[in-house]
Short mmCIF file of C-alpha atoms and ligand atoms in Angstrom, two decimals:
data_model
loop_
_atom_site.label_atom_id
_atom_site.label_comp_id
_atom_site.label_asym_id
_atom_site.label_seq_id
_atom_site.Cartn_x
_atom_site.Cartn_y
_atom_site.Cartn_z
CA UNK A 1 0.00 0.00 0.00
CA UNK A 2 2.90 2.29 1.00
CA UNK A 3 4.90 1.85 -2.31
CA UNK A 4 1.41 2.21 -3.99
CA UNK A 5 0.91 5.72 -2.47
CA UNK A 6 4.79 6.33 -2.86
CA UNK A 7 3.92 5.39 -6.80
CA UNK A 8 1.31 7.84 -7.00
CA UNK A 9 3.17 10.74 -5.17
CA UNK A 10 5.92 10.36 -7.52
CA UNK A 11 3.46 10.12 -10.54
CA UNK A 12 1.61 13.69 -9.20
CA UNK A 13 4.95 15.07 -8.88
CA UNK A 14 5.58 14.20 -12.41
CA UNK A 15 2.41 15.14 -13.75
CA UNK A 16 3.21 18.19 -11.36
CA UNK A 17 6.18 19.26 -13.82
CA UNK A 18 4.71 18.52 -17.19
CA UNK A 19 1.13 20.58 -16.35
CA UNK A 20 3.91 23.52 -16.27
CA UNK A 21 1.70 26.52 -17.47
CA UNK A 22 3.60 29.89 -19.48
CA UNK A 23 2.01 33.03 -20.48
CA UNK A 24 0.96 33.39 -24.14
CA UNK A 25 3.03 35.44 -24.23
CA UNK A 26 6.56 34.83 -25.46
CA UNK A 27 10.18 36.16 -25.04
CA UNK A 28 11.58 38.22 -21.83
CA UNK A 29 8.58 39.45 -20.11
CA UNK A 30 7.70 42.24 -17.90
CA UNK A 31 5.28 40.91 -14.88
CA UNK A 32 3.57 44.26 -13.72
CA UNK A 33 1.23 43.91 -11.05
CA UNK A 34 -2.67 44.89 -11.66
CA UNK A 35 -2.95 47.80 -8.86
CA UNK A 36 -0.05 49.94 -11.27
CA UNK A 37 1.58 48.92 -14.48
CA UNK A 38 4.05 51.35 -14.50
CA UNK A 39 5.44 48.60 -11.65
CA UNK A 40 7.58 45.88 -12.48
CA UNK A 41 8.64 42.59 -10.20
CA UNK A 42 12.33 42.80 -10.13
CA UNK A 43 15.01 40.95 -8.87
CA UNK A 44 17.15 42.96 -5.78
CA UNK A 45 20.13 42.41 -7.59
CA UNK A 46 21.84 38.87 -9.27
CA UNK A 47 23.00 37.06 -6.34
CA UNK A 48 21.34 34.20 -4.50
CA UNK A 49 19.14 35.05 -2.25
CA UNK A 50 18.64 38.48 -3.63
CA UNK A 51 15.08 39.65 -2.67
CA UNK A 52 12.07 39.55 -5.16
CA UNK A 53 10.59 43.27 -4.90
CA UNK A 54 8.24 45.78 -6.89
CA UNK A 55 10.10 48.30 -8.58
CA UNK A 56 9.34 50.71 -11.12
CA UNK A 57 9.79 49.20 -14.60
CA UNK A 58 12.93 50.08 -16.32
CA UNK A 59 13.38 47.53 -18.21
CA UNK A 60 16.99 46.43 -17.08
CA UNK A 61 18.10 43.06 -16.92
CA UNK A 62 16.31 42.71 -13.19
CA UNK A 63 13.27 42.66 -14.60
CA UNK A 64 13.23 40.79 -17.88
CA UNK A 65 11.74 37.70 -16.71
CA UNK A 66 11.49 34.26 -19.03
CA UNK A 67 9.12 31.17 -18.43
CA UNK A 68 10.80 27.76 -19.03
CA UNK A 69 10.44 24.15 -18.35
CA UNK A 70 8.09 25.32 -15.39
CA UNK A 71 10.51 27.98 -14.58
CA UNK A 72 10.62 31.90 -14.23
CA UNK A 73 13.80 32.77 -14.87
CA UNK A 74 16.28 36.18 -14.45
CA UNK A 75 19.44 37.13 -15.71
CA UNK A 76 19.84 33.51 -17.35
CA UNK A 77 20.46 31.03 -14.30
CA UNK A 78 18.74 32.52 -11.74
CA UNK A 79 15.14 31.45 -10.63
CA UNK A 80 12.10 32.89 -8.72
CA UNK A 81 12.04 30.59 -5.84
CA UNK A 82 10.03 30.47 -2.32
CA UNK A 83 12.18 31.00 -0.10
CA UNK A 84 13.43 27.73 2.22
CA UNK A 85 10.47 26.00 0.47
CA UNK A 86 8.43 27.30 3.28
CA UNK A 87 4.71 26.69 2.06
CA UNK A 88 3.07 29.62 4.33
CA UNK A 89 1.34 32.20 3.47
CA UNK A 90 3.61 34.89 3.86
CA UNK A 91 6.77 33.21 2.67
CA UNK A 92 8.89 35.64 1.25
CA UNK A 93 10.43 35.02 -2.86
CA UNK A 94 13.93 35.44 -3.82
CA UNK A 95 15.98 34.07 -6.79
CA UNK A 96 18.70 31.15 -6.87
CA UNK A 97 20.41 29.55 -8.72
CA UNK A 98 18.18 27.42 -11.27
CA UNK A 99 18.43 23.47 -10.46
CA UNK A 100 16.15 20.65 -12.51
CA UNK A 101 13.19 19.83 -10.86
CA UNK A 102 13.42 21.96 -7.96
CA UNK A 103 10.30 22.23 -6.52
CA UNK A 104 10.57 25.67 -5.23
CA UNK A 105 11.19 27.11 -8.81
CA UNK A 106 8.25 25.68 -10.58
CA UNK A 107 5.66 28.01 -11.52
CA UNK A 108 1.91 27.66 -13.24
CA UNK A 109 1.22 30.89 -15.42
CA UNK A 110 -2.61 31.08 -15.89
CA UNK A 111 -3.00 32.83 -19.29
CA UNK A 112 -6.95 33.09 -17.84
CA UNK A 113 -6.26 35.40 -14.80
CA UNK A 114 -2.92 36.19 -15.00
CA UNK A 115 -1.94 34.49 -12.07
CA UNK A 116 1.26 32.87 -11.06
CA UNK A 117 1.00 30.30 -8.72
CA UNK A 118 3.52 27.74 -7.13
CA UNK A 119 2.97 24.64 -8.76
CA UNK A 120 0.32 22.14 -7.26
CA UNK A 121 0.54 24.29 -3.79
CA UNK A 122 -2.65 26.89 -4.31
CA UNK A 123 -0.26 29.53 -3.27
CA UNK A 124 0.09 32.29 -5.92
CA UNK A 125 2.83 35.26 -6.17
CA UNK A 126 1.09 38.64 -3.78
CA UNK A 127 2.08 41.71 -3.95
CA UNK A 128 2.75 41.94 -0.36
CA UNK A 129 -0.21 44.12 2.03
CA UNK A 130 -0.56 45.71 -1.66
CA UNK A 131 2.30 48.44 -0.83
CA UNK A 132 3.91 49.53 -4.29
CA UNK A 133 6.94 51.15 -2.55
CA UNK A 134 9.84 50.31 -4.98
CA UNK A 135 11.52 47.53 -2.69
CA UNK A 136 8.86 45.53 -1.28
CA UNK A 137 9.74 42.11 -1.40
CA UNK A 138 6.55 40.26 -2.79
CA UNK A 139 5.35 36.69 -1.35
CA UNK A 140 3.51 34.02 -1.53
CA UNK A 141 -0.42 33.80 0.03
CA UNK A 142 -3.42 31.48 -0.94
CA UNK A 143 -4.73 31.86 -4.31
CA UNK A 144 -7.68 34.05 -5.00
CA UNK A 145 -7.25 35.13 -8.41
CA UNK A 146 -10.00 38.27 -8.27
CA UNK A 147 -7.26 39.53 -5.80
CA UNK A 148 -5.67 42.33 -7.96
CA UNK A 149 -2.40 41.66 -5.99
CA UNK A 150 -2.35 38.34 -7.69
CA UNK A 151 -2.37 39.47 -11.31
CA UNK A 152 0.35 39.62 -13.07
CA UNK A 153 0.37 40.81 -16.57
CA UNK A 154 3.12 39.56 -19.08
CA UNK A 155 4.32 42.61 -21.16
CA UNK A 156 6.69 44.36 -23.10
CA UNK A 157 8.72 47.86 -22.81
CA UNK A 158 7.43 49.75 -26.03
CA UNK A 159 11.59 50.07 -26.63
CA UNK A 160 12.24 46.33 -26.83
CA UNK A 161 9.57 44.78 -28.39
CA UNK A 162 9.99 41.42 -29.95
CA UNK A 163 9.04 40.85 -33.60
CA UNK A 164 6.59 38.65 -32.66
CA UNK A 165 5.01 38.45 -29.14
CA UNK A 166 2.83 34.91 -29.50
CA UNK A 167 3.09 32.03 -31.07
CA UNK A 168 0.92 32.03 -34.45
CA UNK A 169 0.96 35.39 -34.99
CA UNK A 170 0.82 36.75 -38.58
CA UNK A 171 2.52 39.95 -38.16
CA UNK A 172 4.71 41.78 -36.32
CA UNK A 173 4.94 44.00 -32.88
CA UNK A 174 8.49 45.51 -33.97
CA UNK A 175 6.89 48.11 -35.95
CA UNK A 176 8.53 51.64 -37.07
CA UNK A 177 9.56 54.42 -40.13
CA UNK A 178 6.50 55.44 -42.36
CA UNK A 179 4.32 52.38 -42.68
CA UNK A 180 2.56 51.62 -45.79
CA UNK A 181 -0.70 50.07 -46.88
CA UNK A 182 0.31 46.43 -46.83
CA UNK A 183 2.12 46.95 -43.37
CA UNK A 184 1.86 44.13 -41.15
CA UNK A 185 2.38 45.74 -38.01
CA UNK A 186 0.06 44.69 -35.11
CA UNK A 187 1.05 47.24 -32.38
CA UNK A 188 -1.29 49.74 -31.76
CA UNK A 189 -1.79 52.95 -29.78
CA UNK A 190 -4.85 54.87 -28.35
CA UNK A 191 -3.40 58.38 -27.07
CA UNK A 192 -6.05 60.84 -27.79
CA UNK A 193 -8.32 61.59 -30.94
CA UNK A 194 -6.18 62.57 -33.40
CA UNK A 195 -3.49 59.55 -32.23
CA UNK A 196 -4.58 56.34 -32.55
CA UNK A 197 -5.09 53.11 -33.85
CA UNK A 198 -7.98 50.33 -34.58
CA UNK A 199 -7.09 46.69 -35.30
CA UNK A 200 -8.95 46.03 -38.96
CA UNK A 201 -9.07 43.16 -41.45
CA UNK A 202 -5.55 42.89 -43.56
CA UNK A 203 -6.88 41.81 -46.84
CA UNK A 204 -10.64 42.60 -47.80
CA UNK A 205 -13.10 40.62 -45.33
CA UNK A 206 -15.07 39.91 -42.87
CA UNK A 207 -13.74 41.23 -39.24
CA UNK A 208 -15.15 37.27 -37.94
CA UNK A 209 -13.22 35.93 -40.88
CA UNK A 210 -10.02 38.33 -40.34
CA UNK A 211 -9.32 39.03 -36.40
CA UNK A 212 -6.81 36.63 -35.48
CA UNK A 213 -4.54 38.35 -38.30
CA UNK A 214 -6.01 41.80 -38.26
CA UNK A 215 -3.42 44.65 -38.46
CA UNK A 216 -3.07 48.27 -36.94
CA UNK A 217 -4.97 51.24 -38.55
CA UNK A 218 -3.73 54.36 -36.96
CA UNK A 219 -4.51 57.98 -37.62
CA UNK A 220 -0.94 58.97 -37.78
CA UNK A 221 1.79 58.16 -40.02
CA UNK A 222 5.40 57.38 -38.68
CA UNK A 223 5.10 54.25 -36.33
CA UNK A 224 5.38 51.57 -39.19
CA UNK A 225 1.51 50.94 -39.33
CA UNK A 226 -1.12 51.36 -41.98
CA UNK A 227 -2.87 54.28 -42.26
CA UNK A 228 -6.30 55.40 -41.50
CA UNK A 229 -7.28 57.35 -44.92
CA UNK A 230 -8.75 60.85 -45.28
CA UNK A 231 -12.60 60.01 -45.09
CA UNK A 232 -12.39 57.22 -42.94
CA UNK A 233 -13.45 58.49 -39.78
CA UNK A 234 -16.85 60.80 -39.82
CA UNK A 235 -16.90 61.08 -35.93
CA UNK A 236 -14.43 60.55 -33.03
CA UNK A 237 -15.46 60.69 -29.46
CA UNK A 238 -12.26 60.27 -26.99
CA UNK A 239 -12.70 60.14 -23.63
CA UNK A 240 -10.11 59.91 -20.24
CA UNK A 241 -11.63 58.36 -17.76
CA UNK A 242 -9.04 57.48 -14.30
CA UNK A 243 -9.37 53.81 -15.41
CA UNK A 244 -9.36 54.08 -19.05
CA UNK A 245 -9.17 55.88 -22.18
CA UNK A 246 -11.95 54.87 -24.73
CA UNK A 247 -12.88 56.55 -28.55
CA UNK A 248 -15.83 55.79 -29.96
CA UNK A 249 -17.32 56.92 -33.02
CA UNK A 250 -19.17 55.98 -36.79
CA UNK A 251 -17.13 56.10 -40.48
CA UNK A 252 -16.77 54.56 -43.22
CA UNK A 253 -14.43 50.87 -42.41
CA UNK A 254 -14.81 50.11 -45.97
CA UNK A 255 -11.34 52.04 -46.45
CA UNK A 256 -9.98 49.77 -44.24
CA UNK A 257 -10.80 46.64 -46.03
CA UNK A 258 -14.18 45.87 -43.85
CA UNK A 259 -17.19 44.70 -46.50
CA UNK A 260 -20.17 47.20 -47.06
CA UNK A 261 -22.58 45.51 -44.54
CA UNK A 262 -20.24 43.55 -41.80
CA UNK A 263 -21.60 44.14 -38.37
CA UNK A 264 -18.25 43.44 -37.85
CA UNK A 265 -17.26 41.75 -34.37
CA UNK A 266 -14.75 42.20 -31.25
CA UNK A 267 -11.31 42.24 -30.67
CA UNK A 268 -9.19 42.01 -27.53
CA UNK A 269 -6.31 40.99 -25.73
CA UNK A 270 -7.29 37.27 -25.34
CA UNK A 271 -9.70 35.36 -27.23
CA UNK A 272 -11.02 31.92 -26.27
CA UNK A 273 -7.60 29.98 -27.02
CA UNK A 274 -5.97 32.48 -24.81
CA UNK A 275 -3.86 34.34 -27.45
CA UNK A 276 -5.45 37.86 -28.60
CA UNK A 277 -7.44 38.57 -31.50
CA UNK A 278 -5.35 39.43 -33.49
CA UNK A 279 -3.10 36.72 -32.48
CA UNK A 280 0.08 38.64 -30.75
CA UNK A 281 -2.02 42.10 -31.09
CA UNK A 282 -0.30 44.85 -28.49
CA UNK A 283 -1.98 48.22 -27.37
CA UNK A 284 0.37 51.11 -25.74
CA UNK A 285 -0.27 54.61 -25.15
CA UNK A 286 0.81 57.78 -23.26
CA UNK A 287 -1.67 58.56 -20.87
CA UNK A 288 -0.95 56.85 -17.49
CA UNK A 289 2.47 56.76 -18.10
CA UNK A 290 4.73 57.08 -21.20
CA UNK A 291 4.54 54.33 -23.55
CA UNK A 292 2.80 52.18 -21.20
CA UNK A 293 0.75 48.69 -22.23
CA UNK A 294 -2.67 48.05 -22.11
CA UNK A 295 -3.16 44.39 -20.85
CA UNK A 296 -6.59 44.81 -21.00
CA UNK A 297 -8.65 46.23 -24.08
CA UNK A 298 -11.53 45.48 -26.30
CA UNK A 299 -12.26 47.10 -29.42
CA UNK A 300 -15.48 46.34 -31.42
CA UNK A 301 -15.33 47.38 -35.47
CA UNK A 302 -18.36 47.31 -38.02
CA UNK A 303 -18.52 48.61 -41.62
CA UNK A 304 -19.50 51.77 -40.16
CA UNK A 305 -19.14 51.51 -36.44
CA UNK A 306 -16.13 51.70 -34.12
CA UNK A 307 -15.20 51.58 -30.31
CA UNK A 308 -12.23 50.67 -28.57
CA UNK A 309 -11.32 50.81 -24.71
CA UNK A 310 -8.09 49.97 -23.27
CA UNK A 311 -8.10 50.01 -18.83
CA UNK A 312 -5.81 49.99 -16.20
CA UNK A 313 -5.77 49.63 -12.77
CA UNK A 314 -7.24 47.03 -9.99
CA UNK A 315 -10.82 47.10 -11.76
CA UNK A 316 -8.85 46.70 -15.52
CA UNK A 317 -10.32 43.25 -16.24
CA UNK A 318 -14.05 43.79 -15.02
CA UNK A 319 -13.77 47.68 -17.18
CA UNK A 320 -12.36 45.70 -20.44
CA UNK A 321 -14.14 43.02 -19.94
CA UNK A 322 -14.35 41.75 -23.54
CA UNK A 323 -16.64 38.21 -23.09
CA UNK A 324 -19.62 40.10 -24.73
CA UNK A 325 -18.28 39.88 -28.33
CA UNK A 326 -21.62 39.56 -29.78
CA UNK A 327 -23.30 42.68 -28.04
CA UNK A 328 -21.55 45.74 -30.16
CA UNK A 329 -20.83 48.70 -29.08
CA UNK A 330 -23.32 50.44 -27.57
CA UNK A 331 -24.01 47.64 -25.30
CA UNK A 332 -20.73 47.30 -24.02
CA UNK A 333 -19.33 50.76 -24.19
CA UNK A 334 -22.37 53.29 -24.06
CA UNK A 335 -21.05 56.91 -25.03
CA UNK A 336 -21.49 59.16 -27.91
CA UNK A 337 -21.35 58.24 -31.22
CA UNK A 338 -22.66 61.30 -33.38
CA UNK A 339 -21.29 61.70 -36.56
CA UNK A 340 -19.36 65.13 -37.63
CA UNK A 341 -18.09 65.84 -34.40
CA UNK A 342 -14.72 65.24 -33.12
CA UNK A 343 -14.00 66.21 -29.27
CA UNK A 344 -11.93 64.89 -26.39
CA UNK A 345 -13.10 64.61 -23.11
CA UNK A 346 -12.91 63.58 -19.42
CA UNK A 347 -15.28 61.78 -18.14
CA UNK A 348 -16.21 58.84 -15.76
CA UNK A 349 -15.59 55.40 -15.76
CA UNK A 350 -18.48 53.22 -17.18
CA UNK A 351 -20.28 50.64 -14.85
CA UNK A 352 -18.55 47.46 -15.75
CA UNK A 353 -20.02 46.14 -18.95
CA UNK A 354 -22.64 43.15 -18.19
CA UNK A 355 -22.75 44.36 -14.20
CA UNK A 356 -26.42 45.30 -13.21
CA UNK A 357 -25.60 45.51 -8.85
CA UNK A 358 -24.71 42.58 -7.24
CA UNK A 359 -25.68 40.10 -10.68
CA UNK A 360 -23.33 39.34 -13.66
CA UNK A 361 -24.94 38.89 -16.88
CA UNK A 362 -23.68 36.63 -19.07
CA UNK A 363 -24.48 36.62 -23.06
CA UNK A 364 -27.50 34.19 -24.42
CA UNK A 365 -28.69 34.11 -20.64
CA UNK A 366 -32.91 35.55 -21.30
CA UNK A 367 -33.90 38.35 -21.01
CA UNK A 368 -30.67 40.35 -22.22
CA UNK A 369 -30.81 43.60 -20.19
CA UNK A 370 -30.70 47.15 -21.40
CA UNK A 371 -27.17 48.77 -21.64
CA UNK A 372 -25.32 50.79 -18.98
CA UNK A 373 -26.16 54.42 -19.62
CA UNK A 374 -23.33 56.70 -20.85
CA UNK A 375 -20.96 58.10 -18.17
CA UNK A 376 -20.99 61.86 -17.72
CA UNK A 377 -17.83 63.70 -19.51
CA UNK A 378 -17.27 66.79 -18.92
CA UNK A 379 -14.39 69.68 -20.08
CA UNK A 380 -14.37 68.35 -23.86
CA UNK A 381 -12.75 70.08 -26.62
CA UNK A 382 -14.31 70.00 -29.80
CA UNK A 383 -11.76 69.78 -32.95
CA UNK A 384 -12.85 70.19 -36.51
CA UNK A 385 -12.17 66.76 -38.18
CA UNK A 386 -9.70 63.93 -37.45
CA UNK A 387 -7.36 63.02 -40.22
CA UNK A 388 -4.20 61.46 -41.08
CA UNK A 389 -1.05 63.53 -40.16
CA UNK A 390 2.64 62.73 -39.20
CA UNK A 391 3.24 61.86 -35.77
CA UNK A 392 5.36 65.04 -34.52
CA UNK A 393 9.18 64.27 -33.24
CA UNK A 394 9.74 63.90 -30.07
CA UNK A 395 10.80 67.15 -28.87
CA UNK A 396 9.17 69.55 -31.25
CA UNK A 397 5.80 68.08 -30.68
CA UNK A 398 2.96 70.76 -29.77
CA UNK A 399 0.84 67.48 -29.51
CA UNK A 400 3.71 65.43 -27.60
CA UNK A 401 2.11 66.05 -23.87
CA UNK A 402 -1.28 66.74 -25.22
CA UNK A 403 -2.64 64.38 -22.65
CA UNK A 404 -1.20 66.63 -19.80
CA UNK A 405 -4.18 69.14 -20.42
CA UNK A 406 -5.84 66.54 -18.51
CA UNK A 407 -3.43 67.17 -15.49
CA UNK A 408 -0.56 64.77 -14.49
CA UNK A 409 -0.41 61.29 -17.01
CA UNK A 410 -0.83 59.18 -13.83
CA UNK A 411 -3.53 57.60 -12.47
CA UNK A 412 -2.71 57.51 -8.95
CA UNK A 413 -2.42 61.21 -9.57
CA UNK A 414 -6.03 61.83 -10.89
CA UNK A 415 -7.73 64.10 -8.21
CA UNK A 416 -11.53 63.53 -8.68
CA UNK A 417 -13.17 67.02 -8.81
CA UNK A 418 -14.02 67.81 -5.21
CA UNK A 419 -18.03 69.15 -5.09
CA UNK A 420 -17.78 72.03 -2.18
CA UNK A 421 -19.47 71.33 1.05
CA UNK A 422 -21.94 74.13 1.65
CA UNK A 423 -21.11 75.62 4.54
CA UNK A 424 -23.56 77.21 7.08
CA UNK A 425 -23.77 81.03 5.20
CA UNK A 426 -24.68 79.07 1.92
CA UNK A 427 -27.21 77.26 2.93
C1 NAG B 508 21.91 41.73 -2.92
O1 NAG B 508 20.76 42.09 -2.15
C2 NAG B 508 20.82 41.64 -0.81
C3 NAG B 508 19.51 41.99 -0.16
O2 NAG B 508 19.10 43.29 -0.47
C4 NAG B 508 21.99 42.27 -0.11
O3 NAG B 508 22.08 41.79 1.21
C5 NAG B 508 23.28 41.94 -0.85
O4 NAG B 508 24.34 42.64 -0.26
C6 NAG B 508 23.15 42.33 -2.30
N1 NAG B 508 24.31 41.86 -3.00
C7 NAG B 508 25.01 42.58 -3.86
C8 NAG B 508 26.15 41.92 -4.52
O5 NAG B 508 24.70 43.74 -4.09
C1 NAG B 509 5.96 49.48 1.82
O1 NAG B 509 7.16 48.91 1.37
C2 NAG B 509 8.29 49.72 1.66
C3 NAG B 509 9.48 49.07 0.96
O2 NAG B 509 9.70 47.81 1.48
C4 NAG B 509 8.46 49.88 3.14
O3 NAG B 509 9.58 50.70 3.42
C5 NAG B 509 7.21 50.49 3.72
O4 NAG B 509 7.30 50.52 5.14
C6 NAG B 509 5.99 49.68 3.32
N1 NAG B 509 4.80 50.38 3.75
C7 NAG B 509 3.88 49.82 4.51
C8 NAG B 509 2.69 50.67 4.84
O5 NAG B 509 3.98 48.68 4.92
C1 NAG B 510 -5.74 64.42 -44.23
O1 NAG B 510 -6.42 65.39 -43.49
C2 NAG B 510 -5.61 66.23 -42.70
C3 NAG B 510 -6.50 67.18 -41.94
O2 NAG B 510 -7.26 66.51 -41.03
C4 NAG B 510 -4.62 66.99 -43.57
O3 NAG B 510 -3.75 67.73 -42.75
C5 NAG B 510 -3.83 66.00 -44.39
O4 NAG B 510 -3.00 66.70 -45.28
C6 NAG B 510 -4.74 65.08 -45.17
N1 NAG B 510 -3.94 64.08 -45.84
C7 NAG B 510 -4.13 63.73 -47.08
C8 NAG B 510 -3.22 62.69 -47.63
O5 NAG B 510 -5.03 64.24 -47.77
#
């Protein structure tokens, strides 16, 4: 009976090592934690025993992290590893020296929730009481992956970004110069509403037929992606919210190789196979930090429709959530739409998409329930028309901290408008 059990132990501990899970991912990976992406998990420095800590992402060798053979690797030999193998919550991670089959290095990447989780112990990586204080040395705690101290996204500083981020994908990420009509370049950017892009069909076809290989579209020339033509767009609605930015908006998607008549469908950072749609599609922009990812973003595209969001922040997955793909968007992101006007605004963040109170909806569940209605927005400015223009260098750019008319590009720095008490002579 003993040797039996002893057989089976052995066998889980196997099967243990081949379940090995990896992001979708590929390549050396940022892991930025949910509550602020502009934070990176970093190793204290290449020795073992070195601390695992939050830092802010800078994209040195500390913090390029690669998933292998159940592994999370750093600096090529070193490991993330729980600490004396101490299965508690509260065990503190370092890195060591990698060694085969050493329990305390083998990691399960859900591509799902972004969890990471110590292999076949239900204790995932935690950002430690939540404190983002560059230095805190992050642990291990009990599973609970709608914990945004759990989730840790897989990305990619916009200035090393590999030619192709998943497996299967038809393009490429490492986009840059001109661009051209037949560019394949599948990294786009939402930054305002003259600058940015929306994922479209490559060749002529149906956005169902076309998403896993659908390419950038972007409204200004210079970042190696196709261009949105004069005449495209007939009305462009961006809005800042603290948890996302979002344009919505009607034209004419024919230009853009969408068939007269497509209700088109949704795109997003992970489809059902767990690889985006497109398949290795990326989304960056300037707003809540300079050339920061979007993890999270949906963007739904008809012949003459268009939305896109792209969130940050603890609530990112429940404000992006993109498992409504047959619901458009007005369902999922209510807002204005009107045609011949072009504005950017502020405004507040929707109620989660599919959230009525304390029920989820989900999709072919009867009776489907109304929309959310459209957030407030407030302090837009109107521009004449959006069309294609060269994205401005660097440092001559009138347009370069556009976003900062919206105060400081951070969210942690957003300051919601305070309504004045009324004191006892006003009332
Ligand atoms: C590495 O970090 C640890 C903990 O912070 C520290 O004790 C050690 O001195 C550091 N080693 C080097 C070589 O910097
Ligand atoms: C947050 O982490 C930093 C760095 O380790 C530490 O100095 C600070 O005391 C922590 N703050 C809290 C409230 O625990
Ligand atoms: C597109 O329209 C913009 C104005 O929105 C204009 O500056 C630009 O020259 C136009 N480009 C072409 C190719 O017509």
């Amino acid at each position: 009976m003993l040797s039996k059990i002893r057989a089976f132990l052995m066998l889980g501990g196997i099967a243990i090592f081949a379940n090995a899970q990896t992001p979708e991912f590929q390549g050396e990976l940022l892991l930025q934690p949910q509550p602020n992406n502009l934070k990176c998990l970093s190793a204290a420095n290449n020795t073992d025993g070195a601390p695992v800590v939050v830092q802010t992402c800078t994209g040195a060798a500390n913090q390029k992290w690669v998933f292998t053979q159940g592994t999370v690797r750093v600096f090529g030999d070193k490991c993330l590893d729980v600490t004396e193998g101490l299965n508690q919550d509260g065990t503190k991670l370092q890195i060591w020296t990698c060694s085969p089959n050493n329990a305390n290095q083998q990691w399960f990447y859900s591509k799902w929730d972004n969890t990471v989780a110590w292999t076949g112990r239900g204790k995932c990586i935690d950002l430690t009481d939540g404190n983002l204080t560059d230095g805190n040395q992050v642990q291990i705690w009990g599973c609970w992956n709608l914990n945004p101290n759990q989730v840790w996204s897989t990305g990619y500083r916009i200035d090393s970004l590999p030619d192709k981020s998943q497996n299967g994908q038809s393009g490429t990420n490492r986009c840059s110069g001109a661009g051209s009509q037949d560019s394949s370049c599948q990294t786009a950017w939402i930054n305002s509403a003259t600058d940015f892009c929306l994922f479209g069909p490559p060749i002529v076809g149906t956005v169902g037929d076309t998403e896993r290989s659908a390419v950038a579209y972007c409204t200004k020339t210079g970042r190696g992606s196709r261009a949105i033509p004069n005449g495209t767009l007939q009305g462009v609605h961006f809005v800042r919210t603290p948890e996302y930015v979002q344009i919505t908006g009607v034209g004419d998607f024919t230009k853009i190789n969408i068939p007269f008549g497509d209700f088109g469908g949704e795109m997003d950072n992970r489809g059902a196979d767990g690889k985006g749609n497109p398949i290795g599609g990326l989304v960056f922009g300037d707003t809540f930090g300079s050339g920061l990812q979007y993890h999270e973003w949906t963007e739904f595209i008809s012949y003459n429709q268009f939305c896109i969001r792209a969130c940050i922040g603890p609530r990112s997955k429940q404000l992006c959530n993109h498992i409504y793909d047959v619901m458009g968007c007005w369902w999922n992101m209510p807002a204005n739409y009107a045609a011949n006007v072009y504005e950017e605004c502020q405004g507040n963040p929707a109620i989660p998409m599919g959230v009525y109170g304390t029920s989820t909806w989900y999709q072919g569940v009867s009776p489907t329930p109304p929309p959310h209605p459209a957030p407030a927005s407030s302090s837009c400015r109107t521009l004449s028309t959006v069309g294609l223009s060269p994205l401005a260098t660097p440092d001559s750019s009138p347009e370069k901290r556009h976003v900062a008319d919206f105060g400081d590009a951070h969210v942690r720095d957003y300051v919601v408008p305070r309504i004045p008490r009324p004191t006892a002579d006003s009332l």
